[in-house]
mmCIF file of C-alpha atoms and ligand atoms in Angstrom:
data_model
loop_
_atom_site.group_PDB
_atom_site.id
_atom_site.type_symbol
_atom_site.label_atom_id
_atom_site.label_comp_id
_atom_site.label_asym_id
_atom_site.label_seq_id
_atom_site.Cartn_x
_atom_site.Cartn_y
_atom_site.Cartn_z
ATOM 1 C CA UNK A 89 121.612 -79.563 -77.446
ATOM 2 C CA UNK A 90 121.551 -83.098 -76.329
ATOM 3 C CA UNK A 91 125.563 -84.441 -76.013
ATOM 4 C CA UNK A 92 126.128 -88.231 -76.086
ATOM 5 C CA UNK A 93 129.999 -89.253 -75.365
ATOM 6 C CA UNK A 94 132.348 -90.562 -72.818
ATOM 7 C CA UNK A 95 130.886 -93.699 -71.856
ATOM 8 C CA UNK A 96 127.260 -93.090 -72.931
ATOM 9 C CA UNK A 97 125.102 -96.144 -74.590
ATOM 10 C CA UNK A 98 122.767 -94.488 -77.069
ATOM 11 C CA UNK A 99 119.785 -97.093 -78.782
ATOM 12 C CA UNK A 100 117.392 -94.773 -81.002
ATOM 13 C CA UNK A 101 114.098 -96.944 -82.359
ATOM 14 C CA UNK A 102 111.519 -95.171 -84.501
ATOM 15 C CA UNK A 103 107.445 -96.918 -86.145
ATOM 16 C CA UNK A 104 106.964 -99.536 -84.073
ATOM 17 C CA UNK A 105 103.427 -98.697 -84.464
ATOM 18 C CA UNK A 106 102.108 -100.215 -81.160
ATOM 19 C CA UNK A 107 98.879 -101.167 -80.782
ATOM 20 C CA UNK A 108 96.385 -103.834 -79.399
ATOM 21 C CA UNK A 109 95.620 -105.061 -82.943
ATOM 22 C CA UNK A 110 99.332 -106.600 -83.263
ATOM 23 C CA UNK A 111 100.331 -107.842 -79.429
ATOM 24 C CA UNK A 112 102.943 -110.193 -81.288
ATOM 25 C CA UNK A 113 104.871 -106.744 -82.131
ATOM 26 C CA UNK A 114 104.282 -105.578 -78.943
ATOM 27 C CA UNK A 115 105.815 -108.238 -77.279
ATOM 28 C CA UNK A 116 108.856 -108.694 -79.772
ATOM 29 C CA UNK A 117 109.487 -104.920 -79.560
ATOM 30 C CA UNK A 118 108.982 -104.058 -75.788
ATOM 31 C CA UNK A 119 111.626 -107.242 -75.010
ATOM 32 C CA UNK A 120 113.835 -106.230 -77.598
ATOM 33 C CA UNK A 121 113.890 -102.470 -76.068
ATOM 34 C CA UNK A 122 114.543 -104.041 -72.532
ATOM 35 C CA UNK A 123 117.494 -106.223 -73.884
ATOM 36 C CA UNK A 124 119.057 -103.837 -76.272
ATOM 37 C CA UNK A 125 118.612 -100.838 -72.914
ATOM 38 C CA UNK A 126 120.323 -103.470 -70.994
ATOM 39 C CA UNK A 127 123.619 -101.640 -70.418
ATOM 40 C CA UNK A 128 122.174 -98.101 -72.375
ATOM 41 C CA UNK A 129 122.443 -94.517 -70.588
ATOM 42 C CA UNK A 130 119.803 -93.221 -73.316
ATOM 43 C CA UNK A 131 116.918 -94.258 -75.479
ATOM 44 C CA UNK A 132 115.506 -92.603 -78.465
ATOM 45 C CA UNK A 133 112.280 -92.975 -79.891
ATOM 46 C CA UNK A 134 112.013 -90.872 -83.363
ATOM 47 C CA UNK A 135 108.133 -91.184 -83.828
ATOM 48 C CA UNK A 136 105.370 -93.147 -84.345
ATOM 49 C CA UNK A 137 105.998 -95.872 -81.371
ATOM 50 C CA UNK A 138 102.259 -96.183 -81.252
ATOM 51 C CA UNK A 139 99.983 -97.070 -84.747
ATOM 52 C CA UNK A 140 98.164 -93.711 -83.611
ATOM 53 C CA UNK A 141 97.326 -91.564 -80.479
ATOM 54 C CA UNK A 142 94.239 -89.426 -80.184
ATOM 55 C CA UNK A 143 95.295 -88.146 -76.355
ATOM 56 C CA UNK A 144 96.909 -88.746 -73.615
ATOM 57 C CA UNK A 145 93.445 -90.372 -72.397
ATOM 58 C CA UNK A 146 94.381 -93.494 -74.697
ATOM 59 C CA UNK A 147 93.977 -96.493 -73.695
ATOM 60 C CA UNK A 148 94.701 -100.358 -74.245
ATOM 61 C CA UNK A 149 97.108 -102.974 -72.188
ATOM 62 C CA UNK A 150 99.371 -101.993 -75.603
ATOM 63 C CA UNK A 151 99.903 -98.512 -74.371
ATOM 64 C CA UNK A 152 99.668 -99.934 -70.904
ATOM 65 C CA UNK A 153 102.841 -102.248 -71.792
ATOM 66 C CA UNK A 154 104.587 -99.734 -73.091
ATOM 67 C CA UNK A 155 104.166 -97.098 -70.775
ATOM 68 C CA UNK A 156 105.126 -99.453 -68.143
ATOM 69 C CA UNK A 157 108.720 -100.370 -70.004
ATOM 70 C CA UNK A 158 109.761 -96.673 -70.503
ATOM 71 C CA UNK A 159 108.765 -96.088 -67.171
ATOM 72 C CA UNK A 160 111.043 -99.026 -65.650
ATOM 73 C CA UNK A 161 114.020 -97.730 -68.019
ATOM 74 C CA UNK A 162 113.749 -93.992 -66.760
ATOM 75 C CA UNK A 163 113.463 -94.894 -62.836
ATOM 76 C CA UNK A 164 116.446 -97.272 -63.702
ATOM 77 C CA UNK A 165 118.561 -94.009 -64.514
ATOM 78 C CA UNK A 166 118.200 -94.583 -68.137
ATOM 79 C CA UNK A 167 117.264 -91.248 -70.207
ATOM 80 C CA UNK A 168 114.372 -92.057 -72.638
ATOM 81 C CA UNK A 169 113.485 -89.558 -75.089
ATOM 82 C CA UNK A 170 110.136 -89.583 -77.661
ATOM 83 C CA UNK A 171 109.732 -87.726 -80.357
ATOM 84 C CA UNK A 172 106.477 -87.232 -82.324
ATOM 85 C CA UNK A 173 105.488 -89.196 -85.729
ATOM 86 C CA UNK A 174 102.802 -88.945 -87.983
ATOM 87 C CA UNK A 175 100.730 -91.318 -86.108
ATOM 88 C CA UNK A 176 101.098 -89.739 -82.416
ATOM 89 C CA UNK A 177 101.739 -86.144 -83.111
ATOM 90 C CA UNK A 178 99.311 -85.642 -80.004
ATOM 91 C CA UNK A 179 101.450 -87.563 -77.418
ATOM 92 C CA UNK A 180 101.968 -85.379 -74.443
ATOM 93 C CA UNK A 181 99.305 -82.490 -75.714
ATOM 94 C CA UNK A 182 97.159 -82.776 -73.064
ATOM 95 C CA UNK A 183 93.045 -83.272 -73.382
ATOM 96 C CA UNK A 184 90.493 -80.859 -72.154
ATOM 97 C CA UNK A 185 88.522 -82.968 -70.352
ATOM 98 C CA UNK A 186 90.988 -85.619 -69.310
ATOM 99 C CA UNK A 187 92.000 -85.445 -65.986
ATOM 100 C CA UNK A 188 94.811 -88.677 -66.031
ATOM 101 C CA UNK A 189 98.137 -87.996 -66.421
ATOM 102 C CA UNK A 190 100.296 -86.488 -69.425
ATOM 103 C CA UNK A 191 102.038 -89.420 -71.294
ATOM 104 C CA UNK A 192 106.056 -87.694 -69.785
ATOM 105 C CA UNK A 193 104.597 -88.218 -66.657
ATOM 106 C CA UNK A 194 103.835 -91.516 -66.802
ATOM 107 C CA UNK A 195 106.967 -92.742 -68.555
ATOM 108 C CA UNK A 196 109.553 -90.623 -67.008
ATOM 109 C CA UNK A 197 110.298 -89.321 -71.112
ATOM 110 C CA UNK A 198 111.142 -86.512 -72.574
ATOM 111 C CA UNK A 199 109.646 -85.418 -75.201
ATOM 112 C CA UNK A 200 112.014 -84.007 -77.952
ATOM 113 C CA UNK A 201 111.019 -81.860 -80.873
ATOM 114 C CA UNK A 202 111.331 -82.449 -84.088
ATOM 115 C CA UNK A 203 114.000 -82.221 -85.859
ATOM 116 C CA UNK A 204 116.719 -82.158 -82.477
ATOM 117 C CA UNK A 205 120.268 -81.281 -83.122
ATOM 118 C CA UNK A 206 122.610 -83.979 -81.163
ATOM 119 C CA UNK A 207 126.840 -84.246 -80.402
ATOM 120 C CA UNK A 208 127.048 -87.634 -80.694
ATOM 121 C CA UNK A 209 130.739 -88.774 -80.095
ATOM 122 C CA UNK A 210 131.594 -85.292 -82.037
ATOM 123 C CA UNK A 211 129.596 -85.907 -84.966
ATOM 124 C CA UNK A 212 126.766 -83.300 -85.255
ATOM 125 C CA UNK A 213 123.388 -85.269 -85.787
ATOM 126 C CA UNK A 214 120.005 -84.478 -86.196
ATOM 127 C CA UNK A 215 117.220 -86.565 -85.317
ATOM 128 C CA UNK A 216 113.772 -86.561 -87.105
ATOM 129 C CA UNK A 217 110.561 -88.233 -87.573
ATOM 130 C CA UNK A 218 111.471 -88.211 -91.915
ATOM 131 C CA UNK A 219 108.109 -87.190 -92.919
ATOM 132 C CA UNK A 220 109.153 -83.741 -92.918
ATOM 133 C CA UNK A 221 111.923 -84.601 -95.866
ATOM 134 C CA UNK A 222 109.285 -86.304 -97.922
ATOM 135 C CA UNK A 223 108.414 -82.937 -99.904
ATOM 136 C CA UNK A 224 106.999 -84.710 -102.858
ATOM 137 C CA UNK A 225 104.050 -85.541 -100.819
ATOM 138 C CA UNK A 226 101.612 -82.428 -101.573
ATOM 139 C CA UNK A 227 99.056 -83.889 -100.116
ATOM 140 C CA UNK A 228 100.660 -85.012 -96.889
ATOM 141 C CA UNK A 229 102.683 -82.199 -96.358
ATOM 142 C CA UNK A 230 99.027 -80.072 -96.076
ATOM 143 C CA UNK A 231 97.731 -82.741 -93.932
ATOM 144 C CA UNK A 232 101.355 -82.260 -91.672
ATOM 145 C CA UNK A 233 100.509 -78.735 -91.239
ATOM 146 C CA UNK A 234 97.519 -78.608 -90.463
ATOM 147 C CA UNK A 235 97.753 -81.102 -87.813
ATOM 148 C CA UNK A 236 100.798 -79.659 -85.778
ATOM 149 C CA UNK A 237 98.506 -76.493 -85.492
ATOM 150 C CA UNK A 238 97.862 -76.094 -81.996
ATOM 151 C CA UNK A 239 94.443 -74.672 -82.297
ATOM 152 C CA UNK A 240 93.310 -77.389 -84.770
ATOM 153 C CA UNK A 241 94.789 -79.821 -82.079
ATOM 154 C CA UNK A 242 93.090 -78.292 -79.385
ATOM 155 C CA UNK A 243 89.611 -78.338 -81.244
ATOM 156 C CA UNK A 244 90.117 -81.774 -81.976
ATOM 157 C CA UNK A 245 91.239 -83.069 -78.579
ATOM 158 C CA UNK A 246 87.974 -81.500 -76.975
ATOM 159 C CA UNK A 247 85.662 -84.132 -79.062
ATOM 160 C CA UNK A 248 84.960 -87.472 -76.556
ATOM 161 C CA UNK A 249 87.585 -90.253 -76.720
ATOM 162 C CA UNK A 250 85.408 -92.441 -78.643
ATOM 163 C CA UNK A 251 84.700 -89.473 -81.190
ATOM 164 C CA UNK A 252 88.530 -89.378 -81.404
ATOM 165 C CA UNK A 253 89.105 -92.633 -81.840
ATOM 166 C CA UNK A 254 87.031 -92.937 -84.867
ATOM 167 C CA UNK A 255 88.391 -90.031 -86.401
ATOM 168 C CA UNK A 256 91.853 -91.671 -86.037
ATOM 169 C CA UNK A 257 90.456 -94.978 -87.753
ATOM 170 C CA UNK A 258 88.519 -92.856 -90.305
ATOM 171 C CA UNK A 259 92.207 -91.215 -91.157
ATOM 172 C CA UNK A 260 94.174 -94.459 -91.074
ATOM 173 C CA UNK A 261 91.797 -95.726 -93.952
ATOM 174 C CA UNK A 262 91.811 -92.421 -95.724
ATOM 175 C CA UNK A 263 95.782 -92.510 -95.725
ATOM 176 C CA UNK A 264 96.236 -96.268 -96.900
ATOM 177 C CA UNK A 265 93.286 -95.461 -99.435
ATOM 178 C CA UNK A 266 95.506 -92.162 -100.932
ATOM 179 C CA UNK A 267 98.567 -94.423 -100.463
ATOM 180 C CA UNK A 268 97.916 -96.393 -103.062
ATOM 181 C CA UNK A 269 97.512 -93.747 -105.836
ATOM 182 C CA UNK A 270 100.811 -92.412 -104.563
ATOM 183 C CA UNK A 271 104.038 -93.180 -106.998
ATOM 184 C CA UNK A 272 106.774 -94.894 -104.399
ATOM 185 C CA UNK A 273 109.213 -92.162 -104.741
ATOM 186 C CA UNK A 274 106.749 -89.536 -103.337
ATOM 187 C CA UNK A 275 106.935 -91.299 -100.181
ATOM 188 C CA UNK A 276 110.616 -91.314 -99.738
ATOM 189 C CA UNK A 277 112.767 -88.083 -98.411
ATOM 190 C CA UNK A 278 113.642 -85.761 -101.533
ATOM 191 C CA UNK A 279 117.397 -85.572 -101.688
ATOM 192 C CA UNK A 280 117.664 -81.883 -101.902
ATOM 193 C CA UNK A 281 115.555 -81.367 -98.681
ATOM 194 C CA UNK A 282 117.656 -83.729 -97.055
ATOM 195 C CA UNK A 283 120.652 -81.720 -98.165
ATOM 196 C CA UNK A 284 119.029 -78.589 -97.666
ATOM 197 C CA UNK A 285 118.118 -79.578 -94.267
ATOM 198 C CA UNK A 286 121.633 -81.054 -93.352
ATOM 199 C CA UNK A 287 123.355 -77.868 -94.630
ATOM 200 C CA UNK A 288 120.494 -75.382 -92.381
ATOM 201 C CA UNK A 289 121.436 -77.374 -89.206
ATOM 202 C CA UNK A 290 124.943 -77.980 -89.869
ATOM 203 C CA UNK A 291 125.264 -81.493 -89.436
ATOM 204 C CA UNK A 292 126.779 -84.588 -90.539
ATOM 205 C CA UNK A 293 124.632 -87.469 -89.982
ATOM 206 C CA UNK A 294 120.984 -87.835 -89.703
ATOM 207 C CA UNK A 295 118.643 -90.361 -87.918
ATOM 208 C CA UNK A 296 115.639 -90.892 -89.145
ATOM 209 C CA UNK A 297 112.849 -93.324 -89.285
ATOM 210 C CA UNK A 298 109.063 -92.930 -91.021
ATOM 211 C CA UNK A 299 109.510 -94.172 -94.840
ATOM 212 C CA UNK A 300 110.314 -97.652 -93.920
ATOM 213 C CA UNK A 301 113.281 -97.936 -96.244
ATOM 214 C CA UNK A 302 115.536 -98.741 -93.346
ATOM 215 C CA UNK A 303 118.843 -97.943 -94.806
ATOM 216 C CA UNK A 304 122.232 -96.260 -94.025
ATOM 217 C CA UNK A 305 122.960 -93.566 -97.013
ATOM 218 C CA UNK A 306 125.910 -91.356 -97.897
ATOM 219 C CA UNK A 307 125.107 -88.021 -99.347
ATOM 220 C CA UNK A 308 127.815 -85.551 -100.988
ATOM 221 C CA UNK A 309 127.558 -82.112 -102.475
ATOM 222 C CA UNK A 310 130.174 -80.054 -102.724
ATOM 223 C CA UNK A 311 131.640 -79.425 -99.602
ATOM 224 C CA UNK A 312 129.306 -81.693 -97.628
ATOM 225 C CA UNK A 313 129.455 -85.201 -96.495
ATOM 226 C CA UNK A 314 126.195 -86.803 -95.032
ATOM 227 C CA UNK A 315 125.402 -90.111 -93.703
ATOM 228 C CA UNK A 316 121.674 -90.677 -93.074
ATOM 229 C CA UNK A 317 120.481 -93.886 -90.765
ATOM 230 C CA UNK A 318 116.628 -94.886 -91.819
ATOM 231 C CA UNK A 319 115.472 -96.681 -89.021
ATOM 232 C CA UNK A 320 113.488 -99.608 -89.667
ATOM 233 C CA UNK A 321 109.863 -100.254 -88.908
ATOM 234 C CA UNK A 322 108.613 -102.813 -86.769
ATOM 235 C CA UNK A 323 106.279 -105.853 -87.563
ATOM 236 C CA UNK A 324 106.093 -109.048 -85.725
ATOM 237 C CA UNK A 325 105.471 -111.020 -89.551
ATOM 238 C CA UNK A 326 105.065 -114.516 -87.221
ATOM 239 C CA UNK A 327 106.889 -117.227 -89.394
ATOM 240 C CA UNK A 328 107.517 -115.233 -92.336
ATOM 241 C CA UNK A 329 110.702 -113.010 -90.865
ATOM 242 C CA UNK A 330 112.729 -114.519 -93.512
ATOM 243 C CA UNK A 331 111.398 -112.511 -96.255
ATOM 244 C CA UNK A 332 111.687 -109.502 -94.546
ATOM 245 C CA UNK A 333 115.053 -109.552 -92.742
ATOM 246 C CA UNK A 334 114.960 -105.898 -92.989
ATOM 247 C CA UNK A 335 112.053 -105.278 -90.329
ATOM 248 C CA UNK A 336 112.607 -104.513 -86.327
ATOM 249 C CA UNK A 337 115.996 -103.159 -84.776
ATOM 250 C CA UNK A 338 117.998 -100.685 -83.129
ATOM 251 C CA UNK A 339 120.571 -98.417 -84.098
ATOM 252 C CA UNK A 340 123.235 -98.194 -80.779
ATOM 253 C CA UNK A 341 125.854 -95.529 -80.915
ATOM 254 C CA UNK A 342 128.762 -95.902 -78.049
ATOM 255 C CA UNK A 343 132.238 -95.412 -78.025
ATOM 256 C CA UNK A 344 132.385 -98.187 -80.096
ATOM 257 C CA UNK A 345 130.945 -96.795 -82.955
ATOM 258 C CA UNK A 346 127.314 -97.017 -84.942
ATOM 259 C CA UNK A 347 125.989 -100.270 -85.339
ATOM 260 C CA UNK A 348 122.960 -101.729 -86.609
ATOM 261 C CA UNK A 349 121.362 -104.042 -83.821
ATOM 262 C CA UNK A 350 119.153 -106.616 -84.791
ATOM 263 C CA UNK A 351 117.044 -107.804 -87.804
ATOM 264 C CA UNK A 352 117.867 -105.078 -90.244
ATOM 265 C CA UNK A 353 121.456 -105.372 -88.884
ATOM 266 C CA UNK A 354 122.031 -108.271 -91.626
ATOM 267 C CA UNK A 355 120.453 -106.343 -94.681
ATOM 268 C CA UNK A 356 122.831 -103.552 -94.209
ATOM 269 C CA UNK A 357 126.121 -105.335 -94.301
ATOM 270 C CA UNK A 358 124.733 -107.369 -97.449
ATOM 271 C CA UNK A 359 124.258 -104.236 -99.503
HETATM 272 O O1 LP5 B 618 100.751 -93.282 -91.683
HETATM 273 P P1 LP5 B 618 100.975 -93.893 -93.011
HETATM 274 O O2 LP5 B 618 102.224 -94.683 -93.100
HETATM 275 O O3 LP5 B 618 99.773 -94.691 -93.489
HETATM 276 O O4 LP5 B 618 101.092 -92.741 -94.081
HETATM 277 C C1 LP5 B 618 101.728 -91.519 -93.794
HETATM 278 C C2 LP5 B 618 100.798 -90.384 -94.151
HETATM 279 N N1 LP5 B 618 99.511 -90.506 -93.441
HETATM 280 C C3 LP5 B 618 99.340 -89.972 -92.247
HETATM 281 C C4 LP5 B 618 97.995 -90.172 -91.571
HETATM 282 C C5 LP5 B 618 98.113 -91.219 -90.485
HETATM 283 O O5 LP5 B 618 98.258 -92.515 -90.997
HETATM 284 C C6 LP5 B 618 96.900 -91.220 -89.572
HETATM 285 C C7 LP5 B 618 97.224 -90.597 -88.286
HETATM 286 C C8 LP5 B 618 96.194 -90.872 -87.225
HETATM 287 C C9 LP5 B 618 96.336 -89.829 -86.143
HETATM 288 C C10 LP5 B 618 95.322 -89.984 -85.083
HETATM 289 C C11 LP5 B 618 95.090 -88.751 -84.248
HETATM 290 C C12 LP5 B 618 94.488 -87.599 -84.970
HETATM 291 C C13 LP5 B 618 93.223 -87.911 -85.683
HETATM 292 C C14 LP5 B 618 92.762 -86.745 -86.458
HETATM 293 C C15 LP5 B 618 91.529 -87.054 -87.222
HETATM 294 C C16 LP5 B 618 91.036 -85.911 -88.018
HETATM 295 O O6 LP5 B 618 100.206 -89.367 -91.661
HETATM 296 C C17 LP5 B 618 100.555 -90.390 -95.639
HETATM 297 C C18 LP5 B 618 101.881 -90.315 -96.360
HETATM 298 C C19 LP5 B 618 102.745 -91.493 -95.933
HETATM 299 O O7 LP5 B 618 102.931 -91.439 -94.513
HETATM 300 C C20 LP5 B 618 104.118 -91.510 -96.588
HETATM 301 O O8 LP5 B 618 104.888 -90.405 -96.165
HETATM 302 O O9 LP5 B 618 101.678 -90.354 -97.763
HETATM 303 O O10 LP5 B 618 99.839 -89.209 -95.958
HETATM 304 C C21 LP5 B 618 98.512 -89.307 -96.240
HETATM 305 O O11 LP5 B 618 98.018 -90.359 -96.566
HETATM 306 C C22 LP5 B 618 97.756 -88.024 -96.155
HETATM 307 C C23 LP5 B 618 96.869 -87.834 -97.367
HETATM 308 O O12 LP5 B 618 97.629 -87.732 -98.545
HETATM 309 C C24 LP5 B 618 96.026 -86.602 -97.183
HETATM 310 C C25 LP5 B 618 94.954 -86.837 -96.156
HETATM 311 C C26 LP5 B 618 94.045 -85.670 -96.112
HETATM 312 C C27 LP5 B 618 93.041 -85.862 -95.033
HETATM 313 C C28 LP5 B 618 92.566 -84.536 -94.573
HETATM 314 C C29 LP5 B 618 91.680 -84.695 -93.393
HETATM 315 C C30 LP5 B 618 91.732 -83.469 -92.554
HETATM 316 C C31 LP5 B 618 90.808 -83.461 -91.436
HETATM 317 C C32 LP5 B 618 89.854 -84.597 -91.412
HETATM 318 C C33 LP5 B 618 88.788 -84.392 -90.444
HETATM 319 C C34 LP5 B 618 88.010 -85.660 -90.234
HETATM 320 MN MN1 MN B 619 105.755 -92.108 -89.729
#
């Protein structure tokens, strides 16, 4: 189990969704990371950091960038952990026919499963992508499976990279296409999974990013009190981050406490 205390720094990030299509969110995030690591001893990423990953073979100056900042943060003694989204449940799965390097050793990172049990300060956490609390979602939930099945994984990582990549855009459409006949509530976490969930691993809190309802919730049944941190996603928006204070930020635990960090920081304390 991963224990955070004494005087540890920890800044967890989750959907940034990096990708060469958006370098404006590249930029915004990978300077934000840099700042907000400034003085941290760990960094968590809870899934989809990149838009989508088809192998460890990917490329772009995106992926490049990004690479290169968790890299810098890990040789400067800070711990980075990734965990696996949605998006880039192939980071770090190795490719048949790729003979570059796996994306931990590149960055230095960890990868962490999903979910990860964490002392942090003496509260029991767990950390998770979310999807997996979004029960509702028949559809996805099949699609989940199927995808973190190793031999389906490995059959798909032996097509070429360009094969892979449309398959990956091919998907992306399909999923905003089925999004849209979706009711909203299917794509949030279902209460009683969360609960059920909380109560299996024995925990009080839970980070997690993926439905991009960033949010900090208390739960209670019976004997059991839960907070639950939603992450928020990240999106450059340009000139319009006024309606949408809620996008892009950190959540940094320390001695100190929680605290939100950055834009979402202000839509918290006005609920
Ligand atoms: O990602 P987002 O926010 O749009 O929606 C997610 C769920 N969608 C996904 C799919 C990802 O967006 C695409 C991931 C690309 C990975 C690239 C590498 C592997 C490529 C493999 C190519 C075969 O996760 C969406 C949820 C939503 O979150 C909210 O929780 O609703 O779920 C879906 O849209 C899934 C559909 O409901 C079901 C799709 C069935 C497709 C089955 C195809 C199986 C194999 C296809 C072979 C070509
Ligand atoms: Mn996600």
């Amino acid at each position: 189990m991963i224990e955070i205390g004494g005087g540890d720094v920890a800044v967890f990030a989750s959907d940034i969704h990096l990708d060469d299509h958006d370098p404006g969110t590249a930029r915004w995030f990978l300077e934000a990371l840099a700042h907000a690591s400034s003085d941290a001893t760990h960094v968590f990423v809870l899934g989809d950091l990149f838009e989508y990953w088809v192998g460890d073979d990917q490329p772009g100056a995106t992926v490049e960038a990004a690479v290169g900042l968790l890299h810098a943060l890990s040789s400067g003694g800070v711990e980075v952990f990734v965990m696996r989204g949605n998006r880039d449940f192939l980071l770090n799965q190795g490719t048949p026919a790729h003979a570059g390097v796996a994306f931990t050793d590149r960055t230095g990172a960890l990868m962490l499963s999903d979910p990860t049990r964490a002392d942090l300060f003496g509260t029991p956490t767990l950390l998770l992508h979310g999807d997996s609390l979004c029960t509702a979602d028949a559809a996805y939930q099949e699609f989940r499976t199927l995808s973190r099945d190793r031999q389906w994984q490995e059959d798909f990582l032996r097509h070429s990279l360009a094969e892979r990549i449309e398959y990956a855009q091919a998907l992306r459409a399909q999923s905003e296409r089925s999004k849209a006949d979706k009711r909203p509530e299917w794509m949030d976490v279902v209460a009683e999974a969360v609960l059920e969930t909380a109560h299996t691993h024995g925990i009080a809190a839970m980070i997690h990013g993926h439905t991009h309802r960033p949010a900090r919730h208390h739960h209670h049944r019976a004997d059991r009190e839960l907070v639950r941190w939603v992450l928020p996603d990240w999106w450059a928006l340009e000139d319009r981050a006024d309606e949408h204070p809620q996008r892009g930020g950190f959540l940094r635990v320390s001695s100190a406490g929680w605290e939100a960090i950055g834009p979402w920081a202000v839509s918290l304390a006005t609920r």
